[in-house]
Structure formats: structure tokens, C-alpha cells
mmCIF file of C-alpha atoms in Angstrom:
data_model
loop_
_atom_site.group_PDB
_atom_site.id
_atom_site.type_symbol
_atom_site.label_atom_id
_atom_site.label_comp_id
_atom_site.label_asym_id
_atom_site.label_seq_id
_atom_site.Cartn_x
_atom_site.Cartn_y
_atom_site.Cartn_z
ATOM 1 C CA MET A 1 -2.726 -26.351 46.560
ATOM 2 C CA LEU A 2 -0.238 -25.799 43.573
ATOM 3 C CA ASP A 3 3.543 -25.054 44.375
ATOM 4 C CA ARG A 4 3.901 -22.754 42.112
ATOM 5 C CA THR A 5 7.311 -21.594 44.032
ATOM 6 C CA THR A 6 9.235 -24.626 42.721
ATOM 7 C CA PRO A 7 9.852 -24.545 38.030
ATOM 8 C CA PRO A 8 8.910 -28.271 36.476
ATOM 9 C CA PRO A 9 11.598 -30.360 36.095
ATOM 10 C CA PHE A 10 13.784 -29.251 32.729
ATOM 11 C CA HIS A 11 13.847 -31.727 29.685
ATOM 12 C CA THR A 12 16.666 -32.226 26.917
ATOM 13 C CA THR A 13 14.977 -32.585 23.768
ATOM 14 C CA GLU A 14 16.393 -36.312 21.504
ATOM 15 C CA ASN A 15 15.744 -37.880 18.671
ATOM 16 C CA ILE A 16 13.171 -35.496 16.645
ATOM 17 C CA HIS A 17 12.715 -36.020 13.372
ATOM 18 C CA LEU A 18 11.330 -33.568 10.126
ATOM 19 C CA ILE A 19 9.657 -34.913 7.471
ATOM 20 C CA PRO A 20 10.825 -34.119 4.267
ATOM 21 C CA PRO A 21 8.590 -32.439 1.831
ATOM 22 C CA LYS A 22 7.377 -33.855 -1.145
ATOM 23 C CA GLU A 23 8.956 -32.283 -4.248
ATOM 24 C CA PHE A 24 7.723 -31.921 -7.770
ATOM 25 C CA ARG A 25 8.912 -30.126 -10.944
ATOM 26 C CA LEU A 26 5.864 -28.419 -12.735
ATOM 27 C CA ASP A 27 6.014 -28.831 -15.998
ATOM 28 C CA ASN A 28 8.458 -26.004 -17.066
ATOM 29 C CA GLY A 29 10.603 -26.639 -14.386
ATOM 30 C CA ILE A 30 9.314 -24.717 -11.321
ATOM 31 C CA PRO A 31 10.130 -26.781 -7.990
ATOM 32 C CA PHE A 32 7.133 -27.205 -6.036
ATOM 33 C CA PHE A 33 7.507 -28.002 -2.495
ATOM 34 C CA CYS A 34 4.631 -29.668 -0.329
ATOM 35 C CA PHE A 35 3.955 -30.029 3.404
ATOM 36 C CA GLU A 36 0.717 -32.661 3.890
ATOM 37 C CA ASN A 37 -1.588 -31.827 7.097
ATOM 38 C CA PRO A 38 -4.811 -32.898 6.636
ATOM 39 C CA GLN A 39 -6.269 -31.325 9.671
ATOM 40 C CA LEU A 40 -5.211 -28.045 7.930
ATOM 41 C CA GLU A 41 -8.620 -26.626 5.622
ATOM 42 C CA LEU A 42 -6.709 -23.293 5.620
ATOM 43 C CA ILE A 43 -4.079 -23.255 2.394
ATOM 44 C CA HIS A 44 -0.782 -21.367 2.735
ATOM 45 C CA PHE A 45 0.434 -20.992 -0.239
ATOM 46 C CA VAL A 46 4.376 -18.863 -1.390
ATOM 47 C CA ILE A 47 6.379 -18.042 -3.906
ATOM 48 C CA LYS A 48 9.248 -16.851 -3.806
ATOM 49 C CA ILE A 49 10.986 -15.070 -7.068
ATOM 50 C CA LYS A 50 14.921 -14.247 -7.238
ATOM 51 C CA ALA A 51 13.970 -10.237 -8.334
ATOM 52 C CA GLY A 52 15.293 -8.518 -5.033
ATOM 53 C CA ALA A 53 16.950 -5.194 -4.749
ATOM 54 C CA LEU A 54 19.811 -6.769 -4.570
ATOM 55 C CA HIS A 55 19.090 -7.402 -8.982
ATOM 56 C CA GLU A 56 18.108 -4.613 -9.432
ATOM 57 C CA PRO A 57 18.994 -2.640 -12.720
ATOM 58 C CA GLN A 58 17.298 0.325 -11.306
ATOM 59 C CA LYS A 59 16.693 1.331 -8.013
ATOM 60 C CA ARG A 60 12.741 0.830 -6.635
ATOM 61 C CA ILE A 61 12.387 -0.743 -9.896
ATOM 62 C CA SER A 62 11.861 -4.428 -8.049
ATOM 63 C CA ASN A 63 9.796 -3.036 -5.181
ATOM 64 C CA PHE A 64 7.421 -1.332 -8.193
ATOM 65 C CA CYS A 65 7.013 -3.958 -10.534
ATOM 66 C CA TYR A 66 5.739 -6.924 -7.650
ATOM 67 C CA ASN A 67 4.100 -4.282 -5.159
ATOM 68 C CA LEU A 68 1.196 -3.142 -7.749
ATOM 69 C CA LEU A 69 1.308 -7.045 -9.137
ATOM 70 C CA LYS A 70 -1.896 -6.998 -6.477
ATOM 71 C CA GLU A 71 -3.456 -4.643 -8.895
ATOM 72 C CA SER A 72 -2.426 -5.377 -12.292
ATOM 73 C CA HIS A 73 -5.009 -8.406 -13.083
ATOM 74 C CA PRO A 74 -5.892 -8.351 -16.797
ATOM 75 C CA GLN A 75 -9.192 -8.367 -16.848
ATOM 76 C CA LYS A 76 -10.717 -7.547 -13.606
ATOM 77 C CA ASN A 77 -8.889 -3.802 -11.928
ATOM 78 C CA GLY A 78 -8.012 -3.264 -8.598
ATOM 79 C CA GLU A 79 -10.738 -3.074 -6.413
ATOM 80 C CA ALA A 80 -12.748 -5.685 -8.377
ATOM 81 C CA PHE A 81 -9.866 -8.333 -7.734
ATOM 82 C CA GLU A 82 -8.902 -7.778 -4.415
ATOM 83 C CA ALA A 83 -13.371 -8.039 -3.990
ATOM 84 C CA HIS A 84 -13.021 -10.857 -5.531
ATOM 85 C CA LEU A 85 -10.205 -12.256 -2.684
ATOM 86 C CA ASP A 86 -12.457 -11.398 -0.101
ATOM 87 C CA TYR A 87 -15.245 -13.192 -1.357
ATOM 88 C CA TYR A 88 -13.525 -16.073 -1.338
ATOM 89 C CA GLY A 89 -11.844 -15.984 1.880
ATOM 90 C CA THR A 90 -8.132 -15.162 0.594
ATOM 91 C CA ALA A 91 -5.221 -13.683 1.613
ATOM 92 C CA PHE A 92 -2.391 -12.375 -0.450
ATOM 93 C CA ASN A 93 0.296 -10.506 0.138
ATOM 94 C CA ILE A 94 3.483 -9.546 -1.195
ATOM 95 C CA VAL A 95 7.256 -8.582 0.530
ATOM 96 C CA ALA A 96 9.651 -7.426 -1.822
ATOM 97 C CA GLY A 97 13.398 -8.078 -0.143
ATOM 98 C CA ILE A 98 16.689 -7.909 -0.672
ATOM 99 C CA ASN A 99 17.014 -11.433 -2.377
ATOM 100 C CA GLU A 100 14.279 -12.002 -3.223
ATOM 101 C CA ILE A 101 10.275 -10.775 -3.477
ATOM 102 C CA THR A 102 7.773 -13.697 -1.441
ATOM 103 C CA VAL A 103 4.305 -13.390 -2.053
ATOM 104 C CA LYS A 104 2.146 -15.522 0.282
ATOM 105 C CA ILE A 105 -1.585 -16.234 -0.011
ATOM 106 C CA GLN A 106 -3.875 -18.344 1.765
ATOM 107 C CA PHE A 107 -7.494 -19.412 0.927
ATOM 108 C CA PRO A 108 -9.705 -22.165 1.838
ATOM 109 C CA LYS A 109 -9.178 -25.167 -0.009
ATOM 110 C CA SER A 110 -12.828 -25.740 -0.756
ATOM 111 C CA ASN A 111 -12.568 -22.126 -2.910
ATOM 112 C CA ALA A 112 -9.192 -22.990 -4.740
ATOM 113 C CA LYS A 113 -10.954 -23.349 -7.946
ATOM 114 C CA ALA A 114 -12.150 -19.602 -7.796
ATOM 115 C CA ILE A 115 -9.503 -18.361 -6.517
ATOM 116 C CA ILE A 116 -5.886 -20.849 -7.641
ATOM 117 C CA PRO A 117 -6.496 -19.557 -11.901
ATOM 118 C CA GLU A 118 -6.755 -16.341 -11.881
ATOM 119 C CA ILE A 119 -3.777 -15.526 -8.980
ATOM 120 C CA ALA A 120 -1.899 -17.281 -11.244
ATOM 121 C CA LYS A 121 -2.580 -14.961 -14.450
ATOM 122 C CA LEU A 122 -0.839 -12.173 -11.972
ATOM 123 C CA PHE A 123 2.613 -13.661 -13.121
ATOM 124 C CA ILE A 124 1.357 -14.655 -16.270
ATOM 125 C CA ILE A 125 -0.758 -11.440 -18.308
ATOM 126 C CA PRO A 126 -0.424 -8.886 -15.594
ATOM 127 C CA LYS A 127 -1.582 -5.189 -16.673
ATOM 128 C CA TYR A 128 0.039 -2.862 -15.239
ATOM 129 C CA ARG A 129 -1.893 0.440 -15.064
ATOM 130 C CA LYS A 130 -0.722 3.931 -14.592
ATOM 131 C CA ALA A 131 -3.606 5.105 -12.342
ATOM 132 C CA ASN A 132 -2.085 2.583 -10.363
ATOM 133 C CA LEU A 133 1.734 3.799 -10.889
ATOM 134 C CA GLU A 134 0.870 7.143 -9.953
ATOM 135 C CA ARG A 135 -0.912 6.508 -6.415
ATOM 136 C CA TYR A 136 2.271 3.983 -5.500
ATOM 137 C CA ARG A 137 4.225 7.084 -6.640
ATOM 138 C CA ALA A 138 3.008 9.668 -4.099
ATOM 139 C CA LYS A 139 2.315 7.151 -1.696
ATOM 140 C CA SER A 140 6.105 5.626 -1.714
ATOM 141 C CA ILE A 141 7.323 9.543 -2.037
ATOM 142 C CA LYS A 142 5.984 10.626 1.266
ATOM 143 C CA ASP A 143 7.093 7.600 2.747
ATOM 144 C CA TRP A 144 10.233 8.016 1.945
ATOM 145 C CA GLU A 145 10.000 12.072 2.741
ATOM 146 C CA TYR A 146 9.042 10.251 6.535
ATOM 147 C CA ASN A 147 11.630 8.125 7.325
ATOM 148 C CA THR A 148 14.737 10.392 5.883
ATOM 149 C CA ARG A 149 13.595 12.617 9.023
ATOM 150 C CA LYS A 150 14.230 9.000 11.174
ATOM 151 C CA VAL A 151 18.169 8.922 11.912
ATOM 152 C CA ASP A 152 17.406 4.640 12.226
ATOM 153 C CA PHE A 153 16.474 5.031 8.604
ATOM 154 C CA ARG A 154 19.479 7.038 7.145
ATOM 155 C CA ALA A 155 22.195 5.168 9.568
ATOM 156 C CA SER A 156 21.027 1.416 7.824
ATOM 157 C CA GLN A 157 20.704 3.477 3.936
ATOM 158 C CA LEU A 158 24.740 4.297 4.811
ATOM 159 C CA MET A 159 25.287 0.988 5.397
ATOM 160 C CA PHE A 160 24.583 -0.249 2.586
ATOM 161 C CA HIS A 161 26.206 2.622 0.920
ATOM 162 C CA HIS A 162 29.594 1.968 2.368
ATOM 163 C CA PHE A 163 28.967 -1.357 1.632
ATOM 164 C CA PHE A 164 28.296 -1.916 -1.967
ATOM 165 C CA GLY A 165 28.732 1.828 -2.872
ATOM 166 C CA LYS A 166 27.225 4.394 -5.244
ATOM 167 C CA ASP A 167 28.228 2.099 -8.290
ATOM 168 C CA PHE A 168 25.992 -1.109 -8.005
ATOM 169 C CA VAL A 169 22.451 -0.007 -7.523
ATOM 170 C CA PHE A 170 21.943 -2.242 -4.657
ATOM 171 C CA GLY A 171 24.594 0.614 -2.558
ATOM 172 C CA LYS A 172 23.220 4.073 -4.071
ATOM 173 C CA ILE A 173 21.454 5.728 -1.621
ATOM 174 C CA LEU A 174 18.051 6.535 -2.319
ATOM 175 C CA GLU A 175 16.396 9.441 -4.032
ATOM 176 C CA LYS A 176 13.418 10.824 -5.375
ATOM 177 C CA SER A 177 14.128 10.833 -8.427
ATOM 178 C CA ASP A 178 14.172 7.191 -7.887
ATOM 179 C CA PHE A 179 10.603 6.982 -7.874
ATOM 180 C CA GLU A 180 9.792 9.318 -10.482
ATOM 181 C CA ASN A 181 12.309 7.611 -12.757
ATOM 182 C CA ILE A 182 10.100 4.339 -13.256
ATOM 183 C CA LYS A 183 8.106 4.684 -16.595
ATOM 184 C CA LEU A 184 5.053 2.055 -17.126
ATOM 185 C CA GLN A 185 6.488 0.232 -19.388
ATOM 186 C CA GLN A 186 9.436 -0.724 -17.240
ATOM 187 C CA LEU A 187 6.990 -2.382 -15.151
ATOM 188 C CA THR A 188 6.221 -4.772 -17.717
ATOM 189 C CA ASP A 189 9.984 -5.236 -19.232
ATOM 190 C CA TYR A 190 10.821 -6.349 -15.971
ATOM 191 C CA HIS A 191 7.390 -8.479 -14.746
ATOM 192 C CA ARG A 192 8.670 -10.037 -18.238
ATOM 193 C CA CYS A 193 12.342 -10.911 -17.203
ATOM 194 C CA THR A 194 12.374 -11.896 -13.666
ATOM 195 C CA CYS A 195 8.447 -13.145 -13.438
ATOM 196 C CA CYS A 196 9.984 -16.719 -15.705
ATOM 197 C CA SER A 197 10.094 -19.971 -14.649
ATOM 198 C CA GLU A 198 14.270 -20.193 -14.236
ATOM 199 C CA ASN A 199 13.281 -17.685 -11.000
ATOM 200 C CA ILE A 200 10.566 -19.468 -9.239
ATOM 201 C CA ARG A 201 9.890 -21.378 -6.526
ATOM 202 C CA MET A 202 6.500 -22.483 -5.069
ATOM 203 C CA PHE A 203 5.811 -23.869 -1.586
ATOM 204 C CA LEU A 204 2.063 -25.798 -0.323
ATOM 205 C CA ALA A 205 1.158 -26.507 3.442
ATOM 206 C CA GLY A 206 -1.946 -27.567 4.537
ATOM 207 C CA ASN A 207 -4.545 -30.527 3.103
ATOM 208 C CA THR A 208 -3.089 -31.103 0.026
ATOM 209 C CA ASP A 209 -4.301 -33.125 -2.007
ATOM 210 C CA ASP A 210 -3.690 -34.482 -5.658
ATOM 211 C CA THR A 211 -6.743 -32.340 -6.964
ATOM 212 C CA LEU A 212 -5.382 -29.342 -5.717
ATOM 213 C CA ILE A 213 -1.874 -30.205 -6.560
ATOM 214 C CA GLN A 214 -2.840 -30.535 -9.931
ATOM 215 C CA LEU A 215 -4.385 -27.465 -10.100
ATOM 216 C CA ILE A 216 -1.340 -25.625 -9.069
ATOM 217 C CA THR A 217 0.664 -27.311 -11.493
ATOM 218 C CA THR A 218 -2.221 -27.141 -14.952
ATOM 219 C CA HIS A 219 -1.901 -22.833 -14.130
ATOM 220 C CA PHE A 220 0.999 -22.133 -12.659
ATOM 221 C CA SER A 221 2.981 -24.321 -15.703
ATOM 222 C CA GLN A 222 1.917 -21.647 -18.084
ATOM 223 C CA ILE A 223 4.574 -19.374 -16.944
ATOM 224 C CA PRO A 224 6.818 -18.662 -19.538
ATOM 225 C CA HIS A 225 10.720 -19.995 -19.152
ATOM 226 C CA GLY A 226 13.402 -16.894 -19.494
ATOM 227 C CA GLN A 227 16.819 -16.448 -17.941
ATOM 228 C CA ARG A 228 17.874 -16.740 -14.730
ATOM 229 C CA ILE A 229 18.591 -14.236 -13.103
ATOM 230 C CA SER A 230 23.098 -14.170 -11.997
ATOM 231 C CA SER A 231 24.446 -13.936 -8.879
ATOM 232 C CA PRO A 232 25.238 -9.952 -8.268
ATOM 233 C CA GLN A 233 28.431 -8.789 -9.248
ATOM 234 C CA TYR A 234 29.682 -7.183 -6.165
ATOM 235 C CA ASP A 235 32.849 -6.625 -3.707
ATOM 236 C CA LEU A 236 32.814 -7.259 -0.030
ATOM 237 C CA ALA A 237 36.074 -8.007 -0.147
ATOM 238 C CA SER A 238 37.653 -3.917 -0.726
ATOM 239 C CA TYR A 239 35.548 -3.527 2.593
ATOM 240 C CA GLN A 240 37.821 -1.715 4.916
ATOM 241 C CA PRO A 241 36.633 -0.351 8.801
ATOM 242 C CA LYS A 242 35.652 3.786 9.230
ATOM 243 C CA ARG A 243 33.439 6.563 10.753
ATOM 244 C CA ILE A 244 30.326 7.670 9.533
ATOM 245 C CA GLN A 245 29.159 10.611 10.985
ATOM 246 C CA GLU A 246 26.322 13.187 10.332
ATOM 247 C CA THR A 247 25.499 15.227 13.076
ATOM 248 C CA TRP A 248 21.921 16.932 12.705
ATOM 249 C CA SER A 249 20.846 19.506 15.239
ATOM 250 C CA GLU A 250 16.884 18.751 15.303
ATOM 251 C CA ALA A 251 17.720 14.773 16.274
ATOM 252 C CA LEU A 252 15.417 13.614 19.686
ATOM 253 C CA GLN A 253 18.213 10.694 19.663
ATOM 254 C CA THR A 254 21.233 9.013 18.569
ATOM 255 C CA ALA A 255 21.363 5.751 15.714
ATOM 256 C CA PHE A 256 24.660 4.234 15.195
ATOM 257 C CA VAL A 257 25.417 1.300 13.578
ATOM 258 C CA LEU A 258 28.673 -0.855 13.976
ATOM 259 C CA CYS A 259 28.591 -3.374 11.039
ATOM 260 C CA GLN A 260 31.079 -5.406 9.356
ATOM 261 C CA PRO A 261 31.471 -8.058 6.794
ATOM 262 C CA SER A 262 29.559 -11.690 8.078
ATOM 263 C CA LEU A 263 29.829 -15.647 7.492
ATOM 264 C CA ALA A 264 27.647 -16.240 4.805
ATOM 265 C CA PHE A 265 24.852 -18.468 5.073
ATOM 266 C CA ASN A 266 26.363 -21.982 4.623
ATOM 267 C CA GLU A 267 29.811 -21.787 5.605
ATOM 268 C CA ALA A 268 31.472 -24.285 8.140
ATOM 269 C CA ASP A 269 31.448 -22.109 11.537
ATOM 270 C CA ILE A 270 27.794 -19.833 10.413
ATOM 271 C CA HIS A 271 26.066 -22.545 13.884
ATOM 272 C CA ARG A 272 28.719 -21.478 16.105
ATOM 273 C CA PHE A 273 28.479 -17.846 15.473
ATOM 274 C CA SER A 274 24.861 -17.290 15.752
ATOM 275 C CA VAL A 275 25.398 -19.168 19.259
ATOM 276 C CA LEU A 276 27.727 -16.169 20.011
ATOM 277 C CA ASN A 277 25.793 -13.312 18.122
ATOM 278 C CA THR A 278 22.633 -14.688 20.819
ATOM 279 C CA LEU A 279 25.049 -14.838 23.727
ATOM 280 C CA PHE A 280 26.675 -11.284 22.901
ATOM 281 C CA CYS A 281 23.434 -8.798 21.166
ATOM 282 C CA ASN A 282 20.276 -11.333 20.120
ATOM 283 C CA TYR A 283 18.480 -12.040 22.990
ATOM 284 C CA PHE A 284 16.846 -10.252 26.210
ATOM 285 C CA GLY A 285 20.064 -11.564 28.487
ATOM 286 C CA SER A 286 22.448 -10.388 26.025
ATOM 287 C CA ARG A 287 25.710 -8.997 27.314
ATOM 288 C CA LEU A 288 24.755 -6.022 25.132
ATOM 289 C CA MET A 289 21.407 -5.740 26.309
ATOM 290 C CA GLN A 290 22.383 -6.190 30.352
ATOM 291 C CA ASN A 291 25.280 -3.636 29.453
ATOM 292 C CA LEU A 292 23.503 -0.897 27.903
ATOM 293 C CA ARG A 293 19.627 -1.027 29.007
ATOM 294 C CA GLU A 294 20.208 -2.867 32.319
ATOM 295 C CA ARG A 295 22.996 -1.524 33.640
ATOM 296 C CA ASN A 296 23.546 1.502 31.972
ATOM 297 C CA GLY A 297 19.933 2.291 30.733
ATOM 298 C CA TYR A 298 21.188 3.803 27.690
ATOM 299 C CA THR A 299 18.725 2.586 25.285
ATOM 300 C CA TYR A 300 15.007 0.451 25.786
ATOM 301 C CA GLY A 301 17.072 -2.093 23.032
ATOM 302 C CA ILE A 302 19.378 -2.944 21.493
ATOM 303 C CA SER A 303 20.422 -6.165 18.654
ATOM 304 C CA GLY A 304 22.874 -7.417 16.490
ATOM 305 C CA SER A 305 22.417 -10.544 13.907
ATOM 306 C CA PRO A 306 23.038 -10.948 9.772
ATOM 307 C CA LEU A 307 21.938 -9.936 6.515
ATOM 308 C CA TYR A 308 22.529 -12.890 4.374
ATOM 309 C CA PHE A 309 22.400 -12.600 0.714
ATOM 310 C CA ASP A 310 23.819 -13.928 -2.135
ATOM 311 C CA GLY A 311 27.425 -14.566 -2.297
ATOM 312 C CA GLY A 312 27.579 -13.303 1.518
ATOM 313 C CA ALA A 313 26.290 -11.601 4.590
ATOM 314 C CA VAL A 314 26.422 -7.982 6.943
ATOM 315 C CA PHE A 315 27.043 -8.495 10.537
ATOM 316 C CA SER A 316 25.196 -5.727 12.115
ATOM 317 C CA ILE A 317 24.730 -3.803 15.654
ATOM 318 C CA ASP A 318 21.499 -1.477 16.122
ATOM 319 C CA CYS A 319 20.991 0.624 18.455
ATOM 320 C CA GLU A 320 19.337 3.880 18.797
ATOM 321 C CA VAL A 321 20.585 6.367 22.354
ATOM 322 C CA ASN A 322 19.786 9.724 24.097
ATOM 323 C CA ASN A 323 22.004 12.146 22.165
ATOM 324 C CA ASN A 324 24.495 12.816 25.549
ATOM 325 C CA ASN A 325 25.323 8.850 26.214
ATOM 326 C CA ALA A 326 26.091 8.067 22.404
ATOM 327 C CA GLU A 327 29.573 7.818 22.286
ATOM 328 C CA ALA A 328 29.367 6.517 25.918
ATOM 329 C CA ALA A 329 27.411 3.757 24.653
ATOM 330 C CA ILE A 330 29.932 2.798 21.083
ATOM 331 C CA GLN A 331 32.441 2.562 23.006
ATOM 332 C CA ALA A 332 30.245 -0.308 25.574
ATOM 333 C CA CYS A 333 29.429 -2.308 22.496
ATOM 334 C CA PHE A 334 33.031 -2.674 22.199
ATOM 335 C CA ASP A 335 34.286 -3.026 26.291
ATOM 336 C CA GLU A 336 31.555 -6.233 26.194
ATOM 337 C CA MET A 337 33.434 -7.181 22.340
ATOM 338 C CA GLN A 338 37.267 -7.373 24.444
ATOM 339 C CA ILE A 339 35.644 -9.161 27.487
ATOM 340 C CA ILE A 340 34.177 -12.062 26.097
ATOM 341 C CA LYS A 341 36.977 -12.316 23.984
ATOM 342 C CA ASN A 342 39.297 -12.127 27.284
ATOM 343 C CA GLU A 343 37.113 -14.363 29.760
ATOM 344 C CA THR A 344 35.618 -18.275 29.460
ATOM 345 C CA ILE A 345 31.612 -17.408 29.890
ATOM 346 C CA SER A 346 30.216 -19.648 32.556
ATOM 347 C CA GLU A 347 28.871 -22.371 31.842
ATOM 348 C CA GLU A 348 25.750 -21.052 34.012
ATOM 349 C CA GLU A 349 25.386 -18.930 31.322
ATOM 350 C CA LEU A 350 25.406 -21.190 28.497
ATOM 351 C CA GLU A 351 22.963 -23.247 29.866
ATOM 352 C CA ILE A 352 21.194 -20.861 29.315
ATOM 353 C CA VAL A 353 21.683 -19.128 26.445
ATOM 354 C CA ARG A 354 21.322 -22.857 25.066
ATOM 355 C CA ASN A 355 18.140 -23.545 26.249
ATOM 356 C CA TYR A 356 17.100 -20.375 24.834
ATOM 357 C CA LEU A 357 17.643 -21.538 21.340
ATOM 358 C CA PHE A 358 16.467 -24.838 22.064
ATOM 359 C CA GLY A 359 13.250 -23.337 22.511
ATOM 360 C CA SER A 360 13.374 -21.205 19.682
ATOM 361 C CA ALA A 361 14.798 -23.773 17.282
ATOM 362 C CA LEU A 362 11.615 -25.741 18.712
ATOM 363 C CA ARG A 363 9.337 -22.940 18.136
ATOM 364 C CA SER A 364 10.463 -22.597 14.725
ATOM 365 C CA ILE A 365 8.640 -26.069 13.679
ATOM 366 C CA ASP A 366 6.231 -26.205 15.858
ATOM 367 C CA GLY A 367 3.327 -26.649 13.219
ATOM 368 C CA THR A 368 2.964 -27.415 9.386
ATOM 369 C CA VAL A 369 3.231 -23.784 8.374
ATOM 370 C CA GLN A 370 6.333 -22.432 10.640
ATOM 371 C CA TYR A 371 7.932 -25.277 9.449
ATOM 372 C CA MET A 372 7.519 -24.697 5.896
ATOM 373 C CA GLN A 373 8.576 -20.934 6.918
ATOM 374 C CA ASN A 374 11.733 -22.581 7.842
ATOM 375 C CA TYR A 375 12.290 -24.144 5.253
ATOM 376 C CA ILE A 376 11.779 -22.126 2.832
ATOM 377 C CA ASN A 377 14.473 -19.649 4.483
ATOM 378 C CA TRP A 378 16.563 -23.321 4.383
ATOM 379 C CA ASN A 379 16.391 -23.386 0.455
ATOM 380 C CA ASP A 380 16.702 -20.375 0.179
ATOM 381 C CA PHE A 381 20.402 -20.751 0.304
ATOM 382 C CA GLY A 382 20.181 -24.694 -1.084
ATOM 383 C CA CYS A 383 19.342 -26.031 2.410
ATOM 384 C CA ASN A 384 16.855 -28.377 3.637
ATOM 385 C CA GLU A 385 16.089 -29.877 7.079
ATOM 386 C CA LYS A 386 19.400 -31.570 7.655
ATOM 387 C CA ARG A 387 20.323 -27.731 8.274
ATOM 388 C CA PHE A 388 18.221 -28.029 11.554
ATOM 389 C CA TYR A 389 20.201 -30.930 12.936
ATOM 390 C CA ASP A 390 22.926 -29.129 12.619
ATOM 391 C CA TYR A 391 22.301 -26.521 14.188
ATOM 392 C CA PHE A 392 20.566 -28.313 17.354
ATOM 393 C CA GLU A 393 24.156 -30.421 17.376
ATOM 394 C CA THR A 394 25.869 -27.419 17.630
ATOM 395 C CA VAL A 395 24.184 -25.473 20.161
ATOM 396 C CA ARG A 396 23.814 -29.379 22.203
ATOM 397 C CA SER A 397 27.160 -29.527 21.898
ATOM 398 C CA ILE A 398 29.254 -26.143 22.428
ATOM 399 C CA THR A 399 31.327 -25.246 24.663
ATOM 400 C CA ALA A 400 32.583 -21.661 26.532
ATOM 401 C CA ASP A 401 36.354 -22.849 25.368
ATOM 402 C CA GLU A 402 34.834 -22.919 21.181
ATOM 403 C CA ILE A 403 32.643 -19.479 21.721
ATOM 404 C CA GLN A 404 35.618 -17.510 22.955
ATOM 405 C CA GLU A 405 37.774 -18.565 20.320
ATOM 406 C CA MET A 406 35.508 -17.397 18.345
ATOM 407 C CA ALA A 407 34.374 -13.849 19.423
ATOM 408 C CA ASN A 408 38.596 -13.474 18.775
ATOM 409 C CA ARG A 409 38.469 -14.068 15.461
ATOM 410 C CA TYR A 410 34.281 -12.594 14.666
ATOM 411 C CA LEU A 411 34.818 -9.673 17.268
ATOM 412 C CA CYS A 412 37.151 -7.323 16.477
ATOM 413 C CA GLU A 413 37.305 -3.908 16.886
ATOM 414 C CA GLU A 414 38.846 -2.696 14.528
ATOM 415 C CA ASN A 415 37.405 -4.760 11.972
ATOM 416 C CA PHE A 416 33.709 -2.723 12.288
ATOM 417 C CA THR A 417 32.643 0.040 10.981
ATOM 418 C CA VAL A 418 30.729 2.372 12.841
ATOM 419 C CA ILE A 419 27.783 4.503 11.827
ATOM 420 C CA ALA A 420 26.408 7.400 14.510
ATOM 421 C CA ILE A 421 23.254 9.908 13.032
ATOM 422 C CA GLY A 422 22.522 12.195 16.019
ATOM 423 C CA ASN A 423 22.786 15.870 17.433
ATOM 424 C CA PHE A 424 26.377 15.417 19.131
ATOM 425 C CA ASN A 425 25.586 18.727 21.006
ATOM 426 C CA ALA A 426 23.275 18.024 22.780
#
């Protein structure tokens, strides 16, 4: 009979070797990274465009322009193009993010000739249609009206407004007029401005070969040249911590955010801060989960992590609690900050976190597609697979004293803005 009371022995991982992708340049200069896996006939094709919300000249224009791209084939209407994708077993998804637009396409390799030329047209000569714009506008307004009744959405909006200010498009509080002000011609103009070879990177994973690479290269090399989107101009150096609070008499819960400027993606301390972040608030056994959920029952969950963008980052801790527990929960977060600053963590706790991070890191590269997704994240900030090695070595070698030193440097109550939205009189 199997002994199910004794766990299997734990083994550390040594000598991880990540195979770098093959790098190409299209005729128009677009960088193209290929991750080969002869066993993967479902091709994963990712296109990144530097046109996210942080770079917008007008609120929501990036979201509208690229979320309508799938319905803007120059010869086929949205329904016909969707049918074409379905017939050839193709998934096509767009994420309009803060830094960039991410287009994810999956298709059987055998159908590449039917898919690649049609998809390339969306990036070269899209045709935006008024009916699609009005439909998407109406849906977006309804979604926004629903979200404005959510305390966590309001807290998030106020956080970005506090850091970036009303005079920077990204920091402006979203209003109904922002949806109403978007015109059809503006979509065409914004696409032409941003969807150029200088702002695009491409990634491919699967059973690639010269024929497939040449097919993609031929069609996507037709994307025109343009002007590279420059880094946005904002000033987090003028940040001042404050308390921002709104009372919503009908709110069933209170959402709170503790936030401050954080280390940028490429700063020297970033990997050590990542270990501290996990220990403090970013996994199921974190200090804040143990306090707010396990011991006090204030919440189902709490988490925190940095949000990276061009030139900086914001670290935020997010939570929703019962209205009458809001102040106690906020104070508990700061109490835990003080404890981790004053008391060296035990080797046992550090080992648990270390093993958790080792496992998470290994899962993040387990398979060609997952490796590509992580490589894309590194490449977003000019890094490559060395990023993984550096992180792994930091997790392996970090000490309890280093974590305490990091906590004293980066977890200071006086530096955090506190945003709380809810019914504080409940």
C-alpha cells in the first residue's frame, strides 16, 4: 500500500537552460522572434503594438481603434471575417493594455496560407465602419455605467488620477463624453499613426519552418513605416501621499487601495523586491492573507504587486472588506509592514516562499507557448532570457536580512496613499 502520509523528497532545480528564440527582421524593420517546437501544429502568433492607454492623445481612442480591428477587414464585414476565421479554426483576440496592444492569434499550421494574408490586411489597410463603431460605443458605455457602481473600479480610477493627474490623458477620470467624442475618422488616423513598423514586434511559437516564416514575412513587411511612439511625459517625482476617501451610502463593501510609486522593471533591486512582495502580499500564504483572511476574517482575499509601464511603476495593495471592518483592515496592513520591518523572518518561512517562487518560475517556462509569453514580457522592457536566470539566482540566494532591509526601504507607511471607497457609516 502506498504511504500517503510522507511527502516525496524535495529536489532543487539546477542548470536550467532556456533556448533563445530565433530572431529575424522583416523588410520594413519589424523584429520577429520565433520559438520552435516541431510537435506543436497549432501555431501561436502574437503581435505587440506600442499604442496602449498610457500613450493616448484622447481617452479610449486606443481601446476603440484596436478592439474594432477584428471587424475592420477591408473586404469582409465583421460577420464574414468571423466566419472565415471559424472555418479555418482560428482564434483571434485583442487586449488593449496600458503600455501596448497585444494581438493573439492561434491557427493550425496547415491553414496558414488562408489566414495570414487576411489578418495582415487588418494591420495594413483596415476599413472602420460606422455601424461597428456605434455598436461598440453603446456596449462600452453600458459597461462603464455598470463599472461606475463598483467600489473597486472607482478606487482604481482614483489611483491613476492621483498619480498621473487630470492634465495627462491616462490620469483623467473616464466620463461618458469620452466615449461619445470618438469619431470614425479618428480611428483611421490613430491606426495609421500607431500601427507602423516602428511600433510593432512579432512573436511566433510552434512547428515553424522556412515556408511559414516567409509567408508571414512577405505579408507583414507591407506594414508601412511611420513615427515611433515616444515615451509619455509624466512626473511621478512630484508624488505626495494622501488619504482619498469617498462615502457611498449604498455600498455593501469597502474597497481600499494602498499605493505608492515603485521600482521600474529594470532597476537593480527589482528581483529582491519581488521576493518581498510575494512574502508580504502576493500568494496564498502571505503575511496579509494570514492576517486579514485567516486570523481576522476581514476579506476573502488581498493581493498586491507592481504595475509596470514605460519609465516607472506603481505598487498597489488591493482589497475589499465589510464596511465596518475597513479601518481595521487598513491598519492591519500597516501593522504587518511594521512587523516585517522590525522582525527578521524565520528560515522556515523564507524556505516556503522560496520553494513557491521556484515552482511558479518553472511553471512559467513549462512549454513553448508559456516560455514565449514570458519572453514577451521581458522583451517589452528590453530584456531577454537572462532576466529569468537573474531572478532565479536571486530567489536562490536571498537572505532574511536582505528581505528585512528591503522592507525598511520600500514598505514605509508614510509613503503610501490610502484610497477607500465604501459606506463608512454602516
